[in-house]
CSV table of C-alpha atoms in Angstrom, one decimal:
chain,number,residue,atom,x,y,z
A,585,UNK,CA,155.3,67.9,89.7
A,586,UNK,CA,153.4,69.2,86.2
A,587,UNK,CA,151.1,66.9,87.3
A,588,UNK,CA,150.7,69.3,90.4
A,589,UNK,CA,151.0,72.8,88.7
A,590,UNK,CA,148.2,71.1,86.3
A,591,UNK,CA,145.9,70.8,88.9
A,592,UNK,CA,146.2,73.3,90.5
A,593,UNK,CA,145.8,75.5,87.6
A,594,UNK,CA,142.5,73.9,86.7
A,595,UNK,CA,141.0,73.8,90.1
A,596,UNK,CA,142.1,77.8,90.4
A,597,UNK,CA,139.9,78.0,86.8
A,598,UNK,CA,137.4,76.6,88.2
A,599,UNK,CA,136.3,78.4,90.8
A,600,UNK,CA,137.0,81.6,89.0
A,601,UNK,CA,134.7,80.8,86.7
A,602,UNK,CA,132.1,79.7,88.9
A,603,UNK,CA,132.6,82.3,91.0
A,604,UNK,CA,131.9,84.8,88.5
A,605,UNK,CA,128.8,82.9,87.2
A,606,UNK,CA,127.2,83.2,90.7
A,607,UNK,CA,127.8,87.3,90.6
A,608,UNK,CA,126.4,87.2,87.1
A,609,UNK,CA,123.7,85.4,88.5
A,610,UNK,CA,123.2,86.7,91.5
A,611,UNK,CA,122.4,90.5,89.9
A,612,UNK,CA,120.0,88.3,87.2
A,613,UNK,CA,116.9,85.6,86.8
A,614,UNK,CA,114.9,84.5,84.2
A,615,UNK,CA,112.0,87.5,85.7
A,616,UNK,CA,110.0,84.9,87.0
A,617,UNK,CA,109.9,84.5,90.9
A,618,UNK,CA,111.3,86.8,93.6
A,619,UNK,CA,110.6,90.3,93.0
A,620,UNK,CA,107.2,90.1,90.5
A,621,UNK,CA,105.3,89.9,94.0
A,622,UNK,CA,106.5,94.0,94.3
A,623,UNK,CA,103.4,95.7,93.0
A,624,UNK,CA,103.4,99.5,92.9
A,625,UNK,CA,100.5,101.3,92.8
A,626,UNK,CA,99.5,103.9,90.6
A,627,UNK,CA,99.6,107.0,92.5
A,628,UNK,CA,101.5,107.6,96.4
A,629,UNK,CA,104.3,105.3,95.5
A,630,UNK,CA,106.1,105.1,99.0
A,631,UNK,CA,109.8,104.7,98.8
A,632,UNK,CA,109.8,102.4,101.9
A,633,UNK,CA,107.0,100.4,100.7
A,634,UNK,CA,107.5,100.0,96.7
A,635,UNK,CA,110.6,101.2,95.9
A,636,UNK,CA,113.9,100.2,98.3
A,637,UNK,CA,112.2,96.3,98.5
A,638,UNK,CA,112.9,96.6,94.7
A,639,UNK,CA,116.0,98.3,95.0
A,640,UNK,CA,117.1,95.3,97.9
A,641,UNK,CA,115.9,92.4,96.4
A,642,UNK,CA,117.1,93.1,92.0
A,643,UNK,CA,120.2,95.7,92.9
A,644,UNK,CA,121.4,96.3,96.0
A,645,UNK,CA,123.1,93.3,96.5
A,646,UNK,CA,125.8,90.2,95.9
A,647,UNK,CA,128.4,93.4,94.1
A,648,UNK,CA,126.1,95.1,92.7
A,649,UNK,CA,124.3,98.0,94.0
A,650,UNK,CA,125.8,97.8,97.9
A,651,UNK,CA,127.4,99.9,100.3
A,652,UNK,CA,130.7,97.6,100.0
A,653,UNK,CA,130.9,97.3,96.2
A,654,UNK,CA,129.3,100.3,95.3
A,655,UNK,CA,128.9,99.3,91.6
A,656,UNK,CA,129.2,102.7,89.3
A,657,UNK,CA,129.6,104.8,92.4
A,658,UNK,CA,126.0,104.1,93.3
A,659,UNK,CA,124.6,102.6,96.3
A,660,UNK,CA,120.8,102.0,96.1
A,661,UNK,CA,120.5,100.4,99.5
A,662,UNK,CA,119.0,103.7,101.4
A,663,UNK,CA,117.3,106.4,99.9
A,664,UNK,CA,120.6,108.6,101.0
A,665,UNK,CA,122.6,106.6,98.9
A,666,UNK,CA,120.3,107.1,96.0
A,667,UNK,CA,119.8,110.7,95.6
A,668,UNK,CA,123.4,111.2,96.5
A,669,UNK,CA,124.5,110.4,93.7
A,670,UNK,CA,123.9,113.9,91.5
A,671,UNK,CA,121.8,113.1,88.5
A,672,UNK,CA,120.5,109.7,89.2
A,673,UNK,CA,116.9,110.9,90.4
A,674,UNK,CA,115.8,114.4,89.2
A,675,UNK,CA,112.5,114.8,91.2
A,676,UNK,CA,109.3,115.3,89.6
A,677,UNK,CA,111.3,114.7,86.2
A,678,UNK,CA,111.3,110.6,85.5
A,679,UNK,CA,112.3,111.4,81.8
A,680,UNK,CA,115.4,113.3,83.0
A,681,UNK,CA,116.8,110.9,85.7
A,682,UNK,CA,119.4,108.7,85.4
A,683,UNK,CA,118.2,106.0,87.2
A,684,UNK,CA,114.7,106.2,84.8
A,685,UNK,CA,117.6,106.0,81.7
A,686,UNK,CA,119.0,102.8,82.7
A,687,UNK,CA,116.3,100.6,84.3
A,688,UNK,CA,114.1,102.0,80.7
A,689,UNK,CA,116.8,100.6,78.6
A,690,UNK,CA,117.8,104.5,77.2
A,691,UNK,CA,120.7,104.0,78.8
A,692,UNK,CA,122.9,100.5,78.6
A,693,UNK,CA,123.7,98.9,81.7
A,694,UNK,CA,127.7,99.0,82.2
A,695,UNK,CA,128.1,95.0,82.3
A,696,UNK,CA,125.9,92.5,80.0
A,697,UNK,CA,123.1,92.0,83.1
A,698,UNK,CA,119.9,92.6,81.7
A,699,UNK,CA,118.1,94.8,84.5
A,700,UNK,CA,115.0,93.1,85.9
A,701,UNK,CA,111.8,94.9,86.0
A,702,UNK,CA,108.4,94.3,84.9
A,703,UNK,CA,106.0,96.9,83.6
A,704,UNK,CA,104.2,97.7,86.8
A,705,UNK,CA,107.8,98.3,88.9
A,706,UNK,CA,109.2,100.2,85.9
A,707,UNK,CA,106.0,102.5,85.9
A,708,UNK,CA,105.9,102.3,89.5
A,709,UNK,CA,109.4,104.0,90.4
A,710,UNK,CA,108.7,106.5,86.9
A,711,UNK,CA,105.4,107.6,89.3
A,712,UNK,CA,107.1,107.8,92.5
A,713,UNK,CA,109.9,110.3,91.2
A,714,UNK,CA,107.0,112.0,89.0
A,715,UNK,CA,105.4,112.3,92.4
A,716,UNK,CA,108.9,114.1,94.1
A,717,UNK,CA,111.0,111.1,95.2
A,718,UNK,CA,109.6,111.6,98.3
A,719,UNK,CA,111.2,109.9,101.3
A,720,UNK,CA,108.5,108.3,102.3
């Protein structure tokens, strides 16, 4: 019967723990791969072009960023559920958006998931709210 409970207990460990390394996972990579193919360019940044194929591929998925899980009240699968969110994206005003503040590091990231951008994204989305966070 131990024998049993034993078991039990460690198969239920388990798969907690892998579980939880796949979401860790699944909102991280080493940078290299999916996602460094989404080039922004340097002026007319188009939300449905450059930014929400970021937004879908690094945060707005696997409880994360998604309409279910809604991770910090934000959902960055539509452009709706972006600017909802009062704050997040001041347009015309990177420096003062939230969203700028935590993908630039100013601000931490409420779990220990470093947040996966390069240099061209990062300046990319900075433009396209510089440019209005136009729906577009």
């Amino acid at each position: 019967m131990k024998r049993t409970a034993f078991l039990t207990l460690f198969i239920a460990t388990m798969a907690i723990t892998f579980s939880a390394a796949a979401l860790l996972s699944s909102c991280d990579d080493d940078g290299v791969g999916p996602g460094d193919d989404i080039v922004f360019p340097d002026k007319d940044v188009s939300y449905s072009a450059h930014v929400q194929p970021y937004f879908n591929l690094r945060c707005a998925n696997y409880g994360c960023h998604e309409d279910q899980t809604r991770a910090g009240n934000l959902t960055l699968t539509s452009y709706t559920g972006l600017i909802e969110r009062p704050g997040m994206v001041t347009p015309y005003d990177a420096a003062s958006s939230l969203l700028m503040q935590k993908i630039d590091g100013r601000l931490p990231h409420p779990i220990d998931v470093p947040i996966l951008i390069n240099e061209n994204q990062l300046k990319g989305i900075e433009t396209w709210i510089n440019e209005g966070a136009k729906q577009n």
